[in-house]
Short mmCIF file of C-alpha atoms in Angstrom, two decimals:
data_model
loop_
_atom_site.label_atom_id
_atom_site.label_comp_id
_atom_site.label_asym_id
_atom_site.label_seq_id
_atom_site.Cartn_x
_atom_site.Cartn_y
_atom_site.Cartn_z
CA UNK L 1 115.98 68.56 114.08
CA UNK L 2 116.96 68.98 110.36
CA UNK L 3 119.16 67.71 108.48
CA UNK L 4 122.06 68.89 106.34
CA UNK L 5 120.36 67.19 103.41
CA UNK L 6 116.66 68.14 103.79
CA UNK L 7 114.76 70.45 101.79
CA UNK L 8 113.78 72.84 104.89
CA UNK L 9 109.91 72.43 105.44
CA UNK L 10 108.85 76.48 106.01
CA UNK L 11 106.01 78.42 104.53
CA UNK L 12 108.70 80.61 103.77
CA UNK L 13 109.82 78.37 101.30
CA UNK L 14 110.05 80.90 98.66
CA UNK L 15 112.39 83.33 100.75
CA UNK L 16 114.78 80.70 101.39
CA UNK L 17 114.93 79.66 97.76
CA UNK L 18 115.57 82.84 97.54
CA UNK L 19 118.03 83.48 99.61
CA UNK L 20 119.81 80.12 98.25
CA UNK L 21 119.89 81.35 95.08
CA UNK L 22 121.59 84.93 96.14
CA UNK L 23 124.23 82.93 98.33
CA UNK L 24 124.60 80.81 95.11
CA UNK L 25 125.36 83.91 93.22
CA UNK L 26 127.89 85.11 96.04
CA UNK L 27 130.33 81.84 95.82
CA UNK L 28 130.16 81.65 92.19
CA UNK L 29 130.99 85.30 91.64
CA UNK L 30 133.49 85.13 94.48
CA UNK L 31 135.15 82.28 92.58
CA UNK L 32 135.38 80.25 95.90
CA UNK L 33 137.47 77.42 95.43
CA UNK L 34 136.12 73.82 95.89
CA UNK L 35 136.20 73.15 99.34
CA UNK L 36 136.54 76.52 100.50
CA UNK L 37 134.51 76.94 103.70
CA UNK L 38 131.33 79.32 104.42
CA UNK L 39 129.42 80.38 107.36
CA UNK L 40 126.42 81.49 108.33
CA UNK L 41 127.65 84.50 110.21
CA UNK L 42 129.41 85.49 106.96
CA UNK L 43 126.72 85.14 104.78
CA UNK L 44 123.95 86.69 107.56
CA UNK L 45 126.22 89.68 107.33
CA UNK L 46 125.89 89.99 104.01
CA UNK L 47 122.74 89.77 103.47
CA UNK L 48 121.95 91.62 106.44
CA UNK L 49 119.38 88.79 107.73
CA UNK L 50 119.60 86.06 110.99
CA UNK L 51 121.50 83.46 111.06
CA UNK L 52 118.21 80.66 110.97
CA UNK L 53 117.10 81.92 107.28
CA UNK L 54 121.09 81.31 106.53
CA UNK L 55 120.96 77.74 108.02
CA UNK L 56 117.80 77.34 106.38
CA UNK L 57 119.47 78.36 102.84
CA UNK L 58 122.43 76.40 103.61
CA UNK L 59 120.60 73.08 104.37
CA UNK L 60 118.75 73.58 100.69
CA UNK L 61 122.48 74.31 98.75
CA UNK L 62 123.73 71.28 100.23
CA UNK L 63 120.57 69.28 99.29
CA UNK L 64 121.39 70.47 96.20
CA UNK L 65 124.64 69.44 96.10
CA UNK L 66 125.83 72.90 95.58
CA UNK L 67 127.15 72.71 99.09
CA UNK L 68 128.60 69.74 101.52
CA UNK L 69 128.18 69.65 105.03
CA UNK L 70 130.68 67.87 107.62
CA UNK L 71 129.02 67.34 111.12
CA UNK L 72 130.59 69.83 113.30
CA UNK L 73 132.89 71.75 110.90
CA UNK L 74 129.85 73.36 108.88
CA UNK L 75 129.48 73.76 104.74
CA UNK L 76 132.04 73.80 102.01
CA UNK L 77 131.91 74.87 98.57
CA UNK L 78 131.06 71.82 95.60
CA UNK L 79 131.59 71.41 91.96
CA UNK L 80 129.71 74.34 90.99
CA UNK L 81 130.24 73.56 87.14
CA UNK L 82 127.55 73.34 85.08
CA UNK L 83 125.07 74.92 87.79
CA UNK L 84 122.61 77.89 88.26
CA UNK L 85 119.71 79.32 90.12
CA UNK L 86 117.29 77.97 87.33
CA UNK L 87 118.99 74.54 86.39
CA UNK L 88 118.97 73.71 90.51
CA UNK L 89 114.97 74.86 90.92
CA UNK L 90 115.97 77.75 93.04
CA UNK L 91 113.77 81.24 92.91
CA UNK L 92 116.35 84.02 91.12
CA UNK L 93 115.03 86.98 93.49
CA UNK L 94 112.99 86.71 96.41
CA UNK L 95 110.37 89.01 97.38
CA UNK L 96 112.75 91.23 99.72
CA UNK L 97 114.98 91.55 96.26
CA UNK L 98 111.90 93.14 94.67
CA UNK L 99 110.40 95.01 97.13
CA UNK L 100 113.92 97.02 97.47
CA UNK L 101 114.20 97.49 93.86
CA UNK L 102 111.16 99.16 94.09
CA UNK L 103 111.87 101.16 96.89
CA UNK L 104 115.40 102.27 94.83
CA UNK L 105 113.57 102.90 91.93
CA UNK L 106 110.77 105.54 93.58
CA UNK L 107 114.00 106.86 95.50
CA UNK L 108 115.86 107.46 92.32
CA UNK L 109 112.94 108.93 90.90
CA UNK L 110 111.90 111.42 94.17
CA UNK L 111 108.59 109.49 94.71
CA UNK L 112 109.20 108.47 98.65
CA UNK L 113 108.00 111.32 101.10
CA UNK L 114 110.42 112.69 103.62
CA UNK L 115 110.62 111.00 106.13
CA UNK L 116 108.57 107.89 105.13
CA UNK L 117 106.70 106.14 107.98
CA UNK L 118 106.57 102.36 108.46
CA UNK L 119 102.98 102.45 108.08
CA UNK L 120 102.91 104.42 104.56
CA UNK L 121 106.00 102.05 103.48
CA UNK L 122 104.24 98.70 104.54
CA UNK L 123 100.81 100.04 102.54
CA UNK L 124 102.88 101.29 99.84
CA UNK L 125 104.57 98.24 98.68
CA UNK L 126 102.25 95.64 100.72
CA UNK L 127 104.46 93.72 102.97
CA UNK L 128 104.45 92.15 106.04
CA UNK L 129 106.79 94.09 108.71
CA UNK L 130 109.12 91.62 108.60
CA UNK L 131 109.94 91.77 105.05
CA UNK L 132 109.84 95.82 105.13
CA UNK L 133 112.38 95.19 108.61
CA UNK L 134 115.22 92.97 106.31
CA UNK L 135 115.00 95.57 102.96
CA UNK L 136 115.12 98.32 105.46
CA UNK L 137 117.86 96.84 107.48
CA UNK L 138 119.89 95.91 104.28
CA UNK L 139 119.05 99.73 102.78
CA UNK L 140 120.05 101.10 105.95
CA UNK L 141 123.26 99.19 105.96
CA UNK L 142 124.21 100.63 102.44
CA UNK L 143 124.09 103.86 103.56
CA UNK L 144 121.37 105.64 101.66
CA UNK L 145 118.59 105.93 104.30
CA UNK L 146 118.12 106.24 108.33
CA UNK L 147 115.29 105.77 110.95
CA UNK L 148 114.39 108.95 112.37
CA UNK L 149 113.51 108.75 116.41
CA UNK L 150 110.02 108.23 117.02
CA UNK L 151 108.98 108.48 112.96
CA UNK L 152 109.95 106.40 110.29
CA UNK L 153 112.71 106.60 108.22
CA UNK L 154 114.52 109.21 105.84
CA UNK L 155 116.02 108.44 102.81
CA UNK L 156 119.38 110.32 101.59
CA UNK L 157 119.37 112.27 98.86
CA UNK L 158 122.80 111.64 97.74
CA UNK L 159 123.75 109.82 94.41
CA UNK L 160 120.16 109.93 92.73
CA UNK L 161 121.61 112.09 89.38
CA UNK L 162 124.53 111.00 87.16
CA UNK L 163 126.28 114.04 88.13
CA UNK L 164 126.65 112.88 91.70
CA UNK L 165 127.53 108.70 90.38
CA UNK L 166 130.38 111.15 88.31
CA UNK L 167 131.45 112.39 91.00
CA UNK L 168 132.04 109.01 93.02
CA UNK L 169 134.79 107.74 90.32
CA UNK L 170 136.17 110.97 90.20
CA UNK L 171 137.35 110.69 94.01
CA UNK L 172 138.03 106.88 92.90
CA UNK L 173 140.41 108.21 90.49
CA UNK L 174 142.23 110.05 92.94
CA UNK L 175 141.99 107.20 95.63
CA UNK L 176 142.59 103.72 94.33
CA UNK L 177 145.96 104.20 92.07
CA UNK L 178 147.71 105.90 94.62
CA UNK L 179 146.84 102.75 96.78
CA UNK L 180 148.39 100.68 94.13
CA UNK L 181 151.43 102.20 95.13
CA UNK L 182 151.91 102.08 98.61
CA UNK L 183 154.92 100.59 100.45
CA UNK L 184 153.40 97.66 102.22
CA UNK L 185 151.34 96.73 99.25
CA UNK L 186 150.71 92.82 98.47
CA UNK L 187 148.43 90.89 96.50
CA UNK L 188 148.01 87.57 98.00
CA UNK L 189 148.29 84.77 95.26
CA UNK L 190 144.74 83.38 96.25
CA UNK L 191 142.95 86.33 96.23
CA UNK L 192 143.92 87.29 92.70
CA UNK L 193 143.51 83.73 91.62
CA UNK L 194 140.00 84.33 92.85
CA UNK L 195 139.53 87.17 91.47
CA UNK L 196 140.73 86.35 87.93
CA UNK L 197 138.78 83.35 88.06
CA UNK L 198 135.23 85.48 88.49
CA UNK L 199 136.31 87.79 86.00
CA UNK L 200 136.95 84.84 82.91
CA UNK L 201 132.69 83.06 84.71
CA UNK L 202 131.78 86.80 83.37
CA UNK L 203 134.00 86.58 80.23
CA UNK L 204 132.35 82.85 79.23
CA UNK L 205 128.70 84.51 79.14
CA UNK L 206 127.77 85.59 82.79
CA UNK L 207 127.58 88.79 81.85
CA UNK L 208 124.41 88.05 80.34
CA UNK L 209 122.55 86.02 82.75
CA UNK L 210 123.73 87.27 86.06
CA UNK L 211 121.79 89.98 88.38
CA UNK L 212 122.50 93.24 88.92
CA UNK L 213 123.01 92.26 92.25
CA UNK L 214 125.82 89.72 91.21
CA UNK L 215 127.35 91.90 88.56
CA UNK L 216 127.33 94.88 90.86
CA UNK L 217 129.11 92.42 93.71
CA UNK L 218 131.74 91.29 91.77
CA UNK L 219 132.89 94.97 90.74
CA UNK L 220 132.62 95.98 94.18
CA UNK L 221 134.71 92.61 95.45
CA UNK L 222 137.64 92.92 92.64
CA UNK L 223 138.12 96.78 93.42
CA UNK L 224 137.83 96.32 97.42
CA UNK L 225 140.26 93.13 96.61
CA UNK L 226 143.38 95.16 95.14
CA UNK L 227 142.66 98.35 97.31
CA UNK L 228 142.88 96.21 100.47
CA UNK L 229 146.23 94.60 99.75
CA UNK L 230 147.76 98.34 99.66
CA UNK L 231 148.39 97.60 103.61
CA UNK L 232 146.77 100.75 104.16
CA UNK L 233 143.25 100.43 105.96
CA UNK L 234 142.19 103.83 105.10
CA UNK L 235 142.12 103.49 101.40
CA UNK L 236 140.12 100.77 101.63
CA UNK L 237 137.63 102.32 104.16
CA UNK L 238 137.04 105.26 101.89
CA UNK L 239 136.31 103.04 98.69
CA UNK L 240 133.96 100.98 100.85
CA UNK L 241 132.01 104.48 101.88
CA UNK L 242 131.73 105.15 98.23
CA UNK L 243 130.69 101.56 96.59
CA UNK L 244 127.90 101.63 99.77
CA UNK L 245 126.10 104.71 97.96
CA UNK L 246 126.61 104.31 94.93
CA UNK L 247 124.93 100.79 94.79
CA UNK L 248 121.14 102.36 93.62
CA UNK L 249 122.39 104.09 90.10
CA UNK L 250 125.16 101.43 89.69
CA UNK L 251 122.41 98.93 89.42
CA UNK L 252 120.26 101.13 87.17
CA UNK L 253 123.43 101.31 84.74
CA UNK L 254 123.64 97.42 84.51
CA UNK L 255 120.34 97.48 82.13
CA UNK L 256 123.11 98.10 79.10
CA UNK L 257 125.80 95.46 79.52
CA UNK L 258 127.94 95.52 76.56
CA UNK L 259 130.61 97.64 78.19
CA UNK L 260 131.15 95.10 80.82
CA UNK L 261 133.67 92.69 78.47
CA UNK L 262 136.31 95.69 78.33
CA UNK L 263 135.25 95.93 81.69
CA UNK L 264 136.59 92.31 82.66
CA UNK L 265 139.58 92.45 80.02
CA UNK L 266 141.21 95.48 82.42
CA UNK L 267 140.29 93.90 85.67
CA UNK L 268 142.71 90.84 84.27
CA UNK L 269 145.49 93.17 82.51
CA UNK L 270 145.52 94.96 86.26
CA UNK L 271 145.81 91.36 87.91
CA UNK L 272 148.65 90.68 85.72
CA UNK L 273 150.83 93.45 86.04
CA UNK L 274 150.12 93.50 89.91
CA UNK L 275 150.98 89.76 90.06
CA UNK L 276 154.39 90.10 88.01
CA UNK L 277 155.19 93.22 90.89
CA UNK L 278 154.67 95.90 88.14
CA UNK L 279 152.36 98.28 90.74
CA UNK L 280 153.55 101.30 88.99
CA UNK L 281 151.80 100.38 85.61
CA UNK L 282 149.21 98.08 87.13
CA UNK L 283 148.22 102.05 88.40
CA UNK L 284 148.07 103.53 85.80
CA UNK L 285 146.14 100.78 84.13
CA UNK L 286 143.42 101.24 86.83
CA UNK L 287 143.53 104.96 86.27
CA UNK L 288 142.96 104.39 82.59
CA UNK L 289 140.17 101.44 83.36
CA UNK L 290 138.07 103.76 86.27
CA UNK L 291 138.60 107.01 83.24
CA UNK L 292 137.33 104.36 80.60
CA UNK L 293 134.01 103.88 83.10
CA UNK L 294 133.61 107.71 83.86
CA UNK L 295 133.56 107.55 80.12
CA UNK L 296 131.48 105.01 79.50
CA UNK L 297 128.50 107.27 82.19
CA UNK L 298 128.14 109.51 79.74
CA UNK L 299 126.53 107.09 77.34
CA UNK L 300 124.36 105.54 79.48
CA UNK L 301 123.51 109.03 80.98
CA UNK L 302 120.09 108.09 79.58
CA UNK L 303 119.29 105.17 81.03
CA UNK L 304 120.79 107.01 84.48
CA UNK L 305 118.48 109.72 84.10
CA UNK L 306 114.87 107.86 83.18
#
């Protein structure tokens, strides 16, 4: 049996550094607190994987010292200062990463037939079927492809053109001030501490040096934050629909990342006013902030459209 503090011992060592390193990402960009516990099934979730290459993952953070472990309780977060995938030794993408950036980027740019089978898709990118099983698991899971009975899969053809991306803020717009305002709303005081504190890791230069993945994750995790204190499950419902397809040209857009420090500076000026009860402008400062982004499309439309 292994240990919380053993390096697991796997040919799939590379995967599970792997994975480490995108549950590394997760906690920092969460802004988990120091002690703040995680679990497999959580993280499994997530990642859309099994629970063993989780364990496995977990055993290496804590070997690390990026995580502890406490005999029948599980793992809790460290001191996470100073750290990252490269300074711990830990892969920054594993090969599932890269296969499905592949697969997004042929998507994006009408290359996959319709439907695909397993066979073509397996040649195509030369995988084993369990790595093509996890991307297509986690692709299927974000909404932008389905397995067709008895032949392969299909792949939607929503949100592969600016216009359509355009479109998803523009039913944003009308969707997440108006939650702002409702009755029942409340911002719990730890989730907008963690919230501001992943928006000032971004601020101090992780911006620059964390994946699209990550960067796209902690947009997604700030909006879905202050849309699900409204009190009012079907606002948050809806802008969980939309951030699942609209993850393939918001990761595109991340190649240019100078707009993301005005980004962060209205995430925190929204925090504020919603902290110090001021919904009514904290809504209007997240219409201005997603019409600032809409914005902000058009002169990236470029990179969007190579």
């Amino acid at each position: 049996m292994s240990l919380a503090g053993e390096r697991p011992v796997s040919g799939k060592r590379e995967l599970t550094e792997g994975l480490a390193a995108q549950i590394f990402d997760h906690i920092r960009g969460s802004g988990l607190a120091v002690g703040t516990h995680v679990t497999a099934q959580e993280l499994a979730e997530r990642f859309n994987v099994s629970r063993f290459p989780v364990g496995q993952a977990l055993q290496l953070l804590a070997a690390k010292g990026v995580l502890t472990h406490e005999r029948n309780r599980g793992y809790f977060v460290s001191d996470l200062k100073g750290a990252s995938p490269e300074s711990l030794g830990l892969a920054a993408k594993d090969d599932a990463s890269e296969i499905y950036f592949r697969i997004a980027e042929d998507h994006l740019h009408g290359r996959l037939p319709d439907p695909a089978s397993e066979a073509y898709l397996k040649d195509t990118y030369v995988v084993t079927k369990a790595q093509l099983n996890a991307v297509l698991g986690r692709i299927a899971q974000e909404g932008w492809a389905e397995r067709r009975p008895g032949y392969g899969w299909s792949f939607s053809p929503m949100l592969t053109t600016p216009e359509s991306l355009e479109q998803t803020y523009r039913v944003r717009l009308a969707l997440e001030p108006a939650a702002l305002l409702e009755p029942r709303y409340h911002l719990d005081p730890e989730t907008a501490a963690r919230c501001r504190e992943a928006e000032l890791r971004l601020l101090g230069g992780a911006i620059e040096t964390d994946s699209a993945d990550a960067l796209h994750e902690r947009g997604v995790r700030f909006h879905e934050a202050i849309i699900g204190a409204s009190g009012n499950p079907f606002f948050l419902e809806a802008v969980r629909r939309i951030n699942r397809v609209r993850r393939l040209l918001s990761y595109r857009s991340m190649v240019d990342r100078k707009r993301y420090r005005q980004q962060c500076e209205e995430h925190l000026q929204i925090l504020e006013l919603l902290e110090r009860g001021r919904n009514a402008d904290a809504s209007q400062a997240l219409r201005r902030h997603l019409e600032h982004t809409i914005e902000n499309l058009q002169e990236i439309r470029p990179i969007l459209e190579r």
